[in-house]
Amino acid sequence: MGEEEVDNVENQETKTNPKLTLLPLIALIFYEVSGGPFGVEDSVKAGGGPLLSLLGFLIFPLFWSVPEALITAELATSFPKNGGYVIWISSAFGPFWGFQEGYWKWLSGVLDNALYPVLFLDYLKRSLPIFNNLIARIPALLGITATLTYLNYRGLQIVGISAVLLASFSLLPFLVMGVLSIPRIRPKQWLVVNSKKIDWRGYFNSMFWNLNYWDKASTLAGEVEDPSRTFPKALLGAVVVVFTSYLIPLLAGTGAVKTDSNEWSDGYFAEVGMLIGGFWLKWWIQAAAAMSNLGLFEAEMSSDSFQLLGMSEIGMLPAIFAKRSKFGTPTISILCSATGVIFLSWMSFQEILEFLNFLYSIGMLLEFAAFIKLRITKPHLQRPYKVPVGTFGATMLCLPPTVLLVLVMCLASLQTYLVSGAVMIVGFVLYPIVILAKDRNLVHFETEQSIKPFDCDIEGRPILSKERQEVADESLSLLSDPSSLTEQLPQNSEAGVSKLD
């Protein structure tokens, strides 16, 4: 193939798969983590009043969200490939744990996505009681899932632009509510807490759910334009937007309206809007909630499907999961994620919340361990963005969120322990089945990119220089024959080949 033909192919791929830029990535991270204050109402109820809820959204981010965002920025720019944390874990601990991480986090993401059609209908049923009936609720859930899945199929760029527009529309009514509430604010109402009504399990689960998933966007790092620069800026922008979108509505709603904490449940911000501004503001908030859930669903499905695509590209899953549509989206991966959403949407909000938090916690513990280990074992790994702390500082950075993760897991119910244990056993069994299928050629797997996601520069070229990086060891081949890696290295890289041998 001549140089002109190669250029034409590359130009065609660029047109087919346009890269995400800064603003759409900020919007996608915003929706991965938050989507607005919809769903934080339970924190007021579980906290026995406004005080614990407000303190939680002031304090928790410092111990949880900021460390997770910093770690994500470093690792996502070090491994700018689709698959995200699956690649980080594989690089640190080998393919077995990388596979488990992908399995846990994908299932956690699908569980999370199953919440959004439910939340969408919870807001609508306050004005349209028909959605309290299963005869209307079930078709609505299926219709919403099918429609949003199709939109995701049409392209990541469309999803990113839609997320920007949806975020703007969804947050505007709360800004208006905040302004209207100023004359009615009574600061003493923020200090109310009833210790007898505190539900610590519900409180921590609500806080955790509303402040996690900062790492999800890393699964589509390969679709981001100049990820080494874009990711850190996008994470910083998303941090500001998320915390502002939580605190302004909570300060306005709890400070301007005197209500019992038991009334604060999913969708209650619409009622608060009516009390502060009237029916027009209530309907606007309900419309914003509906639009927000569209963005939440789209962002989550994008990260889940591109995670499966990334796992397929490095040989962890059959090649069919990496097959792209004419819009550049992973068709089979999207369908797989959508199917999971449909099967899991019958669970209650609290059941889904606790279960996904437990699985997510296990995965995050592994990510923190990988972050520290990579700092120790691969000090010369090219890190376009590096958290400005040494090995000891990296360990201390991970300590507070680790304590929070363990606390959330300890507060889980017996049912969650049993179900999560069963899920983990299934993952341990799936891995050797995947290896068997690959070794016996029962299913086609991709092997061409087995070295690229790891010790590479920003453009994906393997780093073989002794001064810059150690060559990937056998564990980084991800289910591939280690000897096959030598075929992928430049012929003049004798030093690198000798190390692999």
Short mmCIF file of C-alpha atoms in Angstrom, two decimals:
data_model
loop_
_atom_site.label_atom_id
_atom_site.label_comp_id
_atom_site.label_asym_id
_atom_site.label_seq_id
_atom_site.Cartn_x
_atom_site.Cartn_y
_atom_site.Cartn_z
CA MET A 1 0.00 0.00 0.00
CA GLY A 2 1.46 3.40 -1.01
CA GLU A 3 1.80 6.45 1.20
CA GLU A 4 -1.16 8.17 -0.48
CA GLU A 5 -3.40 5.17 0.15
CA VAL A 6 -2.33 5.05 3.79
CA ASP A 7 -3.10 8.76 4.18
CA ASN A 8 -6.53 8.25 2.59
CA VAL A 9 -7.31 5.41 5.00
CA GLU A 10 -6.22 7.48 8.00
CA ASN A 11 -8.26 10.47 6.83
CA GLN A 12 -11.29 8.23 6.33
CA GLU A 13 -10.93 6.80 9.85
CA THR A 14 -10.61 10.31 11.28
CA LYS A 15 -13.84 11.34 9.58
CA THR A 16 -15.60 8.19 10.72
CA ASN A 17 -14.39 8.36 14.31
CA PRO A 18 -14.03 12.03 15.34
CA LYS A 19 -12.24 12.54 18.66
CA LEU A 20 -13.78 13.99 21.81
CA THR A 21 -12.62 17.49 22.68
CA LEU A 22 -12.46 19.23 26.08
CA LEU A 23 -16.03 20.50 26.56
CA PRO A 24 -17.82 17.27 25.53
CA LEU A 25 -15.42 15.29 27.75
CA ILE A 26 -16.20 17.55 30.74
CA ALA A 27 -19.91 16.97 30.10
CA LEU A 28 -19.43 13.20 29.84
CA ILE A 29 -17.42 13.06 33.08
CA PHE A 30 -20.09 15.24 34.74
CA TYR A 31 -22.72 12.73 33.72
CA GLU A 32 -20.57 9.76 34.68
CA VAL A 33 -20.30 11.15 38.22
CA SER A 34 -23.36 13.28 38.78
CA GLY A 35 -25.77 14.58 36.18
CA GLY A 36 -27.01 17.19 38.63
CA PRO A 37 -28.66 17.07 42.06
CA PHE A 38 -31.25 14.47 41.02
CA GLY A 39 -30.95 11.60 43.47
CA VAL A 40 -29.24 13.51 46.30
CA GLU A 41 -32.57 14.00 48.07
CA ASP A 42 -32.13 10.65 49.82
CA SER A 43 -29.02 12.00 51.58
CA VAL A 44 -31.21 14.51 53.47
CA LYS A 45 -33.66 11.81 54.49
CA ALA A 46 -30.99 9.26 55.45
CA GLY A 47 -29.02 11.95 57.32
CA GLY A 48 -31.99 12.92 59.49
CA GLY A 49 -31.96 16.47 58.14
CA PRO A 50 -29.93 18.95 56.07
CA LEU A 51 -26.80 19.18 58.26
CA LEU A 52 -25.24 15.78 57.51
CA SER A 53 -26.14 16.06 53.83
CA LEU A 54 -24.45 19.46 53.48
CA LEU A 55 -21.42 18.40 55.50
CA GLY A 56 -21.16 15.25 53.42
CA PHE A 57 -20.99 17.14 50.12
CA LEU A 58 -18.43 19.52 51.59
CA ILE A 59 -16.15 16.93 53.22
CA PHE A 60 -16.52 13.70 51.21
CA PRO A 61 -15.11 15.21 47.98
CA LEU A 62 -11.84 16.07 49.73
CA PHE A 63 -11.33 12.49 50.92
CA TRP A 64 -12.84 10.66 47.96
CA SER A 65 -13.54 12.57 44.75
CA VAL A 66 -10.37 14.65 44.52
CA PRO A 67 -7.97 11.69 45.10
CA GLU A 68 -9.87 9.53 42.61
CA ALA A 69 -9.85 12.31 40.00
CA LEU A 70 -6.10 12.89 40.45
CA ILE A 71 -5.28 9.19 40.16
CA THR A 72 -7.51 8.88 37.09
CA ALA A 73 -5.77 11.84 35.45
CA GLU A 74 -2.33 10.25 35.94
CA LEU A 75 -3.21 6.73 34.83
CA ALA A 76 -5.49 7.71 31.95
CA THR A 77 -2.74 9.86 30.44
CA SER A 78 -0.13 7.15 31.04
CA PHE A 79 -2.27 4.56 29.23
CA PRO A 80 -4.34 6.58 26.70
CA LYS A 81 -6.24 3.58 25.34
CA ASN A 82 -9.81 2.31 25.38
CA GLY A 83 -10.26 -0.01 28.34
CA GLY A 84 -9.02 2.41 30.99
CA TYR A 85 -8.63 0.82 34.41
CA VAL A 86 -8.57 -2.68 32.90
CA ILE A 87 -5.22 -1.78 31.33
CA TRP A 88 -3.91 -0.17 34.54
CA ILE A 89 -4.67 -3.26 36.62
CA SER A 90 -3.26 -5.60 33.96
CA SER A 91 -0.04 -3.62 33.82
CA ALA A 92 0.35 -3.74 37.60
CA PHE A 93 -0.96 -7.21 38.51
CA GLY A 94 -1.36 -9.19 35.29
CA PRO A 95 -4.26 -10.18 33.01
CA PHE A 96 -6.18 -12.28 35.55
CA TRP A 97 -6.87 -9.31 37.81
CA GLY A 98 -7.31 -7.03 34.83
CA PHE A 99 -10.09 -9.30 33.62
CA GLN A 100 -11.72 -9.36 37.06
CA GLU A 101 -11.55 -5.57 37.25
CA GLY A 102 -13.23 -5.26 33.88
CA TYR A 103 -15.94 -7.73 34.86
CA TRP A 104 -16.70 -6.05 38.20
CA LYS A 105 -16.67 -2.52 36.86
CA TRP A 106 -18.72 -3.37 33.78
CA LEU A 107 -21.41 -5.05 35.88
CA SER A 108 -21.33 -2.16 38.34
CA GLY A 109 -21.74 0.26 35.44
CA VAL A 110 -24.69 -1.66 33.98
CA LEU A 111 -26.32 -1.69 37.41
CA ASP A 112 -25.76 2.05 37.65
CA ASN A 113 -27.30 2.55 34.23
CA ALA A 114 -30.37 0.54 35.22
CA LEU A 115 -31.15 3.30 37.75
CA TYR A 116 -31.67 6.09 35.25
CA PRO A 117 -34.84 4.92 33.48
CA VAL A 118 -36.23 4.24 36.98
CA LEU A 119 -35.30 7.74 38.20
CA PHE A 120 -36.74 9.23 35.01
CA LEU A 121 -40.13 7.65 35.71
CA ASP A 122 -39.94 8.54 39.42
CA TYR A 123 -39.90 12.21 38.45
CA LEU A 124 -42.65 11.85 35.85
CA LYS A 125 -45.02 9.90 38.13
CA ARG A 126 -45.38 12.91 40.44
CA SER A 127 -47.24 14.66 37.63
CA LEU A 128 -48.34 11.58 35.67
CA PRO A 129 -49.49 8.97 38.25
CA ILE A 130 -50.08 6.41 35.49
CA PHE A 131 -46.39 5.48 35.74
CA ASN A 132 -47.09 4.02 39.18
CA ASN A 133 -48.79 1.12 37.39
CA LEU A 134 -46.70 -1.71 35.97
CA ILE A 135 -48.85 -1.84 32.83
CA ALA A 136 -47.49 1.58 31.86
CA ARG A 137 -44.17 1.46 33.68
CA ILE A 138 -42.69 -1.64 32.01
CA PRO A 139 -43.29 -0.52 28.37
CA ALA A 140 -41.95 2.91 29.31
CA LEU A 141 -38.74 1.43 30.73
CA LEU A 142 -38.22 -0.70 27.61
CA GLY A 143 -38.95 2.21 25.29
CA ILE A 144 -36.57 4.56 27.09
CA THR A 145 -33.77 1.97 27.08
CA ALA A 146 -34.23 1.18 23.38
CA THR A 147 -34.32 4.85 22.33
CA LEU A 148 -31.25 5.84 24.31
CA THR A 149 -29.35 2.77 23.14
CA TYR A 150 -29.97 3.76 19.54
CA LEU A 151 -28.72 7.29 20.19
CA ASN A 152 -25.54 5.81 21.70
CA TYR A 153 -25.13 3.65 18.62
CA ARG A 154 -25.20 6.73 16.38
CA GLY A 155 -21.83 8.00 17.62
CA LEU A 156 -19.74 9.10 20.59
CA GLN A 157 -19.36 12.62 19.20
CA ILE A 158 -23.15 12.99 19.11
CA VAL A 159 -23.32 11.72 22.69
CA GLY A 160 -20.68 14.26 23.78
CA ILE A 161 -22.40 17.23 22.13
CA SER A 162 -25.77 16.07 23.48
CA ALA A 163 -24.26 15.86 26.96
CA VAL A 164 -23.16 19.51 26.79
CA LEU A 165 -26.64 20.67 25.75
CA LEU A 166 -28.41 18.44 28.28
CA ALA A 167 -26.15 19.59 31.12
CA SER A 168 -26.82 23.24 30.33
CA PHE A 169 -30.58 22.69 30.25
CA SER A 170 -30.61 20.48 33.38
CA LEU A 171 -28.61 22.82 35.61
CA LEU A 172 -30.24 26.12 34.65
CA PRO A 173 -33.47 25.69 36.71
CA PHE A 174 -31.42 25.08 39.86
CA LEU A 175 -29.47 28.25 39.26
CA VAL A 176 -32.80 30.10 38.97
CA MET A 177 -34.08 28.33 42.11
CA GLY A 178 -30.95 29.37 43.98
CA VAL A 179 -31.45 33.03 43.05
CA LEU A 180 -35.17 32.99 43.94
CA SER A 181 -34.48 31.35 47.30
CA ILE A 182 -32.04 34.01 48.57
CA PRO A 183 -34.67 36.25 50.27
CA ARG A 184 -36.21 33.19 52.00
CA ILE A 185 -33.00 31.56 53.25
CA ARG A 186 -32.92 30.79 56.99
CA PRO A 187 -29.38 29.56 57.78
CA LYS A 188 -30.48 27.88 61.03
CA GLN A 189 -32.44 25.37 58.97
CA TRP A 190 -29.16 24.04 57.56
CA LEU A 191 -28.17 22.94 61.07
CA VAL A 192 -31.15 20.62 61.62
CA VAL A 193 -30.35 16.96 62.33
CA ASN A 194 -32.44 14.30 64.05
CA SER A 195 -30.13 11.57 65.35
CA LYS A 196 -33.05 9.14 65.74
CA LYS A 197 -33.79 9.26 62.01
CA ILE A 198 -30.24 8.76 60.75
CA ASP A 199 -29.81 5.73 58.49
CA TRP A 200 -26.04 5.40 58.22
CA ARG A 201 -26.13 2.68 55.58
CA GLY A 202 -28.42 4.69 53.34
CA TYR A 203 -26.50 7.90 54.03
CA PHE A 204 -23.07 6.54 53.08
CA ASN A 205 -24.42 4.69 50.06
CA SER A 206 -26.14 7.86 48.83
CA MET A 207 -23.02 9.97 49.36
CA PHE A 208 -20.78 7.39 47.75
CA TRP A 209 -23.01 6.91 44.72
CA ASN A 210 -23.31 10.65 44.08
CA LEU A 211 -19.54 11.21 44.25
CA ASN A 212 -17.98 8.22 42.50
CA TYR A 213 -17.22 7.01 38.95
CA TRP A 214 -14.53 9.60 38.21
CA ASP A 215 -12.54 6.83 36.55
CA LYS A 216 -15.27 5.73 34.12
CA ALA A 217 -14.36 8.11 31.31
CA SER A 218 -10.90 6.51 31.16
CA THR A 219 -12.44 3.55 29.33
CA LEU A 220 -12.80 5.71 26.21
CA ALA A 221 -9.42 7.46 26.46
CA GLY A 222 -8.59 6.21 22.98
CA GLU A 223 -11.44 8.34 21.60
CA VAL A 224 -10.16 11.59 23.18
CA GLU A 225 -8.21 14.19 21.24
CA ASP A 226 -4.75 14.71 22.83
CA PRO A 227 -5.64 12.83 26.06
CA SER A 228 -2.45 13.85 27.88
CA ARG A 229 -3.64 17.46 27.88
CA THR A 230 -7.39 17.07 27.66
CA PHE A 231 -8.02 14.58 30.49
CA PRO A 232 -6.53 16.57 33.41
CA LYS A 233 -8.34 19.75 32.30
CA ALA A 234 -11.61 17.89 31.83
CA LEU A 235 -11.42 16.28 35.26
CA LEU A 236 -10.74 19.64 36.91
CA GLY A 237 -13.66 21.26 35.10
CA ALA A 238 -15.97 18.38 36.00
CA VAL A 239 -14.99 18.60 39.71
CA VAL A 240 -16.09 22.25 39.82
CA VAL A 241 -19.36 21.61 37.95
CA VAL A 242 -20.29 18.55 40.05
CA PHE A 243 -19.82 20.12 43.47
CA THR A 244 -21.56 23.35 42.45
CA SER A 245 -24.52 21.40 41.07
CA TYR A 246 -24.96 19.65 44.43
CA LEU A 247 -24.41 22.46 46.91
CA ILE A 248 -26.49 25.24 45.33
CA PRO A 249 -29.77 23.24 45.16
CA LEU A 250 -29.25 21.73 48.63
CA LEU A 251 -28.50 25.11 50.22
CA ALA A 252 -31.50 26.66 48.48
CA GLY A 253 -33.95 23.83 49.11
CA THR A 254 -33.12 23.13 52.76
CA GLY A 255 -32.55 26.76 53.70
CA ALA A 256 -35.62 28.33 52.08
CA VAL A 257 -38.20 25.61 52.65
CA LYS A 258 -39.03 24.14 56.05
CA THR A 259 -39.97 20.50 55.50
CA ASP A 260 -39.67 17.20 57.33
CA SER A 261 -36.61 15.16 56.34
CA ASN A 262 -38.86 12.15 55.60
CA GLU A 263 -40.28 14.01 52.60
CA TRP A 264 -36.88 14.13 50.90
CA SER A 265 -36.84 11.23 48.46
CA ASP A 266 -36.21 10.72 44.74
CA GLY A 267 -37.81 13.54 42.77
CA TYR A 268 -38.49 15.83 45.72
CA PHE A 269 -36.58 18.76 44.20
CA ALA A 270 -39.55 19.26 41.88
CA GLU A 271 -41.76 19.91 44.93
CA VAL A 272 -39.14 22.25 46.39
CA GLY A 273 -39.12 24.15 43.09
CA MET A 274 -42.89 24.58 43.28
CA LEU A 275 -42.68 25.92 46.87
CA ILE A 276 -39.97 28.42 45.93
CA GLY A 277 -40.98 29.49 42.43
CA GLY A 278 -44.34 27.99 41.55
CA PHE A 279 -45.64 25.35 39.18
CA TRP A 280 -43.57 26.63 36.26
CA LEU A 281 -40.37 25.91 38.16
CA LYS A 282 -41.65 22.49 39.23
CA TRP A 283 -42.33 21.50 35.64
CA TRP A 284 -38.99 22.90 34.53
CA ILE A 285 -37.14 20.81 37.15
CA GLN A 286 -39.09 17.71 36.12
CA ALA A 287 -38.15 18.33 32.49
CA ALA A 288 -34.55 18.92 33.55
CA ALA A 289 -34.59 15.63 35.48
CA ALA A 290 -35.81 13.79 32.42
CA MET A 291 -33.11 15.36 30.26
CA SER A 292 -30.46 14.69 32.91
CA ASN A 293 -31.31 11.01 32.98
CA LEU A 294 -30.86 10.90 29.23
CA GLY A 295 -27.35 12.27 29.67
CA LEU A 296 -26.59 9.91 32.56
CA PHE A 297 -27.68 6.90 30.57
CA GLU A 298 -25.76 7.92 27.45
CA ALA A 299 -22.51 8.64 29.30
CA GLU A 300 -22.63 5.40 31.29
CA MET A 301 -23.42 3.27 28.27
CA SER A 302 -20.60 4.90 26.30
CA SER A 303 -18.02 4.08 28.96
CA ASP A 304 -19.36 0.55 29.51
CA SER A 305 -19.39 -0.31 25.81
CA PHE A 306 -15.97 1.20 25.08
CA GLN A 307 -14.59 -0.70 28.07
CA LEU A 308 -15.67 -3.96 26.40
CA LEU A 309 -14.21 -2.71 23.12
CA GLY A 310 -10.89 -1.95 24.83
CA MET A 311 -10.81 -5.37 26.48
CA SER A 312 -11.44 -6.95 23.09
CA GLU A 313 -8.68 -4.93 21.40
CA ILE A 314 -6.09 -6.29 23.86
CA GLY A 315 -7.28 -9.88 23.54
CA MET A 316 -9.29 -10.21 26.76
CA LEU A 317 -12.65 -10.67 25.02
CA PRO A 318 -13.61 -12.11 21.61
CA ALA A 319 -12.94 -9.83 18.66
CA ILE A 320 -16.66 -9.35 18.02
CA PHE A 321 -16.81 -6.91 20.96
CA ALA A 322 -14.37 -4.61 19.13
CA LYS A 323 -16.43 -4.51 15.93
CA ARG A 324 -17.47 -0.95 15.17
CA SER A 325 -20.51 0.35 13.36
CA LYS A 326 -20.28 2.86 10.51
CA PHE A 327 -20.61 5.52 13.22
CA GLY A 328 -17.47 4.29 14.99
CA THR A 329 -19.36 2.79 17.95
CA PRO A 330 -18.95 -0.79 19.26
CA THR A 331 -22.24 -2.35 18.18
CA ILE A 332 -22.13 -5.67 20.04
CA SER A 333 -20.75 -4.06 23.19
CA ILE A 334 -23.60 -1.55 23.20
CA LEU A 335 -26.21 -4.28 22.74
CA CYS A 336 -24.61 -6.32 25.52
CA SER A 337 -24.73 -3.36 27.92
CA ALA A 338 -28.32 -2.53 26.96
CA THR A 339 -29.40 -6.12 27.59
CA GLY A 340 -27.87 -5.98 31.06
CA VAL A 341 -29.77 -2.76 31.80
CA ILE A 342 -33.10 -4.32 30.83
CA PHE A 343 -32.58 -7.41 32.98
CA LEU A 344 -31.47 -5.42 36.03
CA SER A 345 -34.01 -2.56 35.94
CA TRP A 346 -36.57 -4.58 37.91
CA MET A 347 -34.53 -4.17 41.11
CA SER A 348 -35.39 -1.41 43.58
CA PHE A 349 -33.35 1.80 43.76
CA GLN A 350 -31.74 0.97 47.12
CA GLU A 351 -30.95 -2.63 46.09
CA ILE A 352 -29.22 -1.48 42.93
CA LEU A 353 -27.43 1.31 44.78
CA GLU A 354 -25.94 -0.91 47.49
CA PHE A 355 -24.96 -3.71 45.13
CA LEU A 356 -23.24 -1.49 42.55
CA ASN A 357 -21.44 0.42 45.33
CA PHE A 358 -20.03 -2.84 46.72
CA LEU A 359 -18.74 -4.03 43.33
CA TYR A 360 -17.38 -0.58 42.57
CA SER A 361 -15.57 -0.50 45.92
CA ILE A 362 -13.77 -3.76 45.20
CA GLY A 363 -12.64 -2.45 41.82
CA MET A 364 -11.47 0.87 43.28
CA LEU A 365 -9.36 -0.86 45.94
CA LEU A 366 -7.59 -2.66 43.11
CA GLU A 367 -7.08 0.62 41.22
CA PHE A 368 -5.50 2.33 44.22
CA ALA A 369 -3.20 -0.66 44.70
CA ALA A 370 -2.23 -0.51 41.00
CA PHE A 371 -1.52 3.23 41.25
CA ILE A 372 0.92 2.66 44.12
CA LYS A 373 2.52 -0.42 42.58
CA LEU A 374 3.12 1.27 39.22
CA ARG A 375 4.80 4.16 41.04
CA ILE A 376 7.16 1.63 42.66
CA THR A 377 7.79 -0.89 39.88
CA LYS A 378 7.63 1.44 36.85
CA PRO A 379 9.11 4.76 38.02
CA HIS A 380 10.14 5.65 34.45
CA LEU A 381 6.73 5.05 32.92
CA GLN A 382 5.91 8.04 30.77
CA ARG A 383 3.36 10.06 32.74
CA PRO A 384 2.22 13.15 30.76
CA TYR A 385 0.34 14.18 33.90
CA LYS A 386 1.78 13.11 37.25
CA VAL A 387 0.27 13.75 40.68
CA PRO A 388 3.02 15.87 42.32
CA VAL A 389 3.77 13.48 45.18
CA GLY A 390 6.32 10.72 45.72
CA THR A 391 5.65 7.08 46.54
CA PHE A 392 4.86 7.83 50.18
CA GLY A 393 2.60 10.70 49.14
CA ALA A 394 0.83 8.44 46.65
CA THR A 395 0.16 5.96 49.44
CA MET A 396 -1.17 8.69 51.73
CA LEU A 397 -3.37 10.00 48.90
CA CYS A 398 -5.02 6.59 48.62
CA LEU A 399 -5.48 6.06 52.37
CA PRO A 400 -8.60 8.22 53.07
CA PRO A 401 -10.63 6.91 50.10
CA THR A 402 -9.57 3.36 50.97
CA VAL A 403 -10.97 3.81 54.48
CA LEU A 404 -14.22 5.12 52.96
CA LEU A 405 -14.41 2.15 50.59
CA VAL A 406 -13.98 -0.33 53.43
CA LEU A 407 -16.62 1.51 55.46
CA VAL A 408 -19.15 1.36 52.62
CA MET A 409 -18.46 -2.36 52.19
CA CYS A 410 -18.81 -3.03 55.92
CA LEU A 411 -22.23 -1.34 55.95
CA ALA A 412 -23.57 -3.60 53.18
CA SER A 413 -26.38 -6.03 53.89
CA LEU A 414 -26.00 -9.80 54.05
CA GLN A 415 -27.83 -10.07 50.73
CA THR A 416 -25.25 -7.81 49.09
CA TYR A 417 -22.39 -9.92 50.50
CA LEU A 418 -23.94 -13.11 49.16
CA VAL A 419 -24.75 -11.74 45.71
CA SER A 420 -21.35 -10.04 45.36
CA GLY A 421 -19.59 -13.22 46.43
CA ALA A 422 -21.47 -15.17 43.77
CA VAL A 423 -20.58 -12.55 41.15
CA MET A 424 -16.88 -12.78 42.05
CA ILE A 425 -16.94 -16.58 41.79
CA VAL A 426 -18.48 -16.28 38.31
CA GLY A 427 -15.62 -13.94 37.31
CA PHE A 428 -12.99 -16.40 38.55
CA VAL A 429 -14.63 -19.13 36.47
CA LEU A 430 -15.04 -16.99 33.35
CA TYR A 431 -11.34 -16.20 33.04
CA PRO A 432 -10.09 -19.78 32.39
CA ILE A 433 -13.04 -20.29 30.03
CA VAL A 434 -11.89 -17.28 28.00
CA ILE A 435 -8.32 -18.61 27.94
CA LEU A 436 -9.56 -22.04 26.82
CA ALA A 437 -11.66 -20.51 24.06
CA LYS A 438 -8.66 -18.54 22.83
CA ASP A 439 -6.10 -21.36 23.05
CA ARG A 440 -8.35 -23.75 21.12
CA ASN A 441 -9.44 -21.09 18.61
CA LEU A 442 -13.08 -21.62 19.51
CA VAL A 443 -13.69 -17.90 19.07
CA HIS A 444 -11.66 -15.30 17.20
CA PHE A 445 -9.61 -12.95 19.41
CA GLU A 446 -7.59 -9.86 18.53
CA THR A 447 -3.87 -10.13 19.29
CA GLU A 448 -2.31 -7.37 17.19
CA GLN A 449 -2.49 -4.70 19.90
CA SER A 450 -1.31 -6.76 22.86
CA ILE A 451 1.78 -4.63 23.53
CA LYS A 452 0.48 -1.21 22.55
CA PRO A 453 -1.72 -0.37 25.56
CA PHE A 454 1.19 -0.77 27.94
CA ASP A 455 4.64 0.78 28.08
CA CYS A 456 4.09 3.20 25.21
CA ASP A 457 4.45 6.84 24.42
CA ILE A 458 1.54 9.20 23.82
CA GLU A 459 1.23 8.06 20.20
CA GLY A 460 1.17 4.38 21.12
CA ARG A 461 4.77 3.46 20.18
CA PRO A 462 6.43 0.89 22.48
CA ILE A 463 9.05 2.41 24.80
CA LEU A 464 12.10 0.13 24.62
CA SER A 465 14.86 2.45 25.84
CA LYS A 466 16.48 1.32 29.09
CA GLU A 467 16.53 4.89 30.29
CA ARG A 468 12.82 5.47 29.67
CA GLN A 469 11.07 2.20 30.48
CA GLU A 470 11.42 -1.50 31.13
CA VAL A 471 9.95 -3.67 28.40
CA ALA A 472 6.57 -5.26 29.11
CA ASP A 473 6.84 -8.67 30.73
CA GLU A 474 4.82 -11.77 29.98
CA SER A 475 1.90 -10.66 32.15
CA LEU A 476 1.27 -7.73 29.80
CA SER A 477 0.54 -9.87 26.77
CA LEU A 478 -3.02 -10.36 28.01
CA LEU A 479 -3.88 -13.91 27.13
CA SER A 480 -1.48 -13.88 24.15
CA ASP A 481 1.55 -16.07 23.55
CA PRO A 482 4.46 -13.98 24.90
CA SER A 483 6.68 -15.09 22.03
CA SER A 484 4.32 -13.42 19.58
CA LEU A 485 5.20 -10.02 21.01
CA THR A 486 8.62 -10.10 19.36
CA GLU A 487 6.95 -10.09 15.97
CA GLN A 488 5.35 -6.75 16.79
CA LEU A 489 8.54 -4.92 17.71
CA PRO A 490 10.68 -3.03 15.21
CA GLN A 491 13.29 -5.27 13.61
CA ASN A 492 16.11 -2.99 14.70
CA SER A 493 15.12 -3.11 18.39
CA GLU A 494 17.49 -5.95 19.30
CA ALA A 495 17.83 -4.89 22.91
CA GLY A 496 14.06 -4.94 23.38
CA VAL A 497 13.67 -8.34 21.74
CA SER A 498 16.42 -9.83 23.85
CA LYS A 499 14.65 -8.69 27.01
CA LEU A 500 11.39 -10.32 25.89
CA ASP A 501 13.27 -13.54 25.17
#
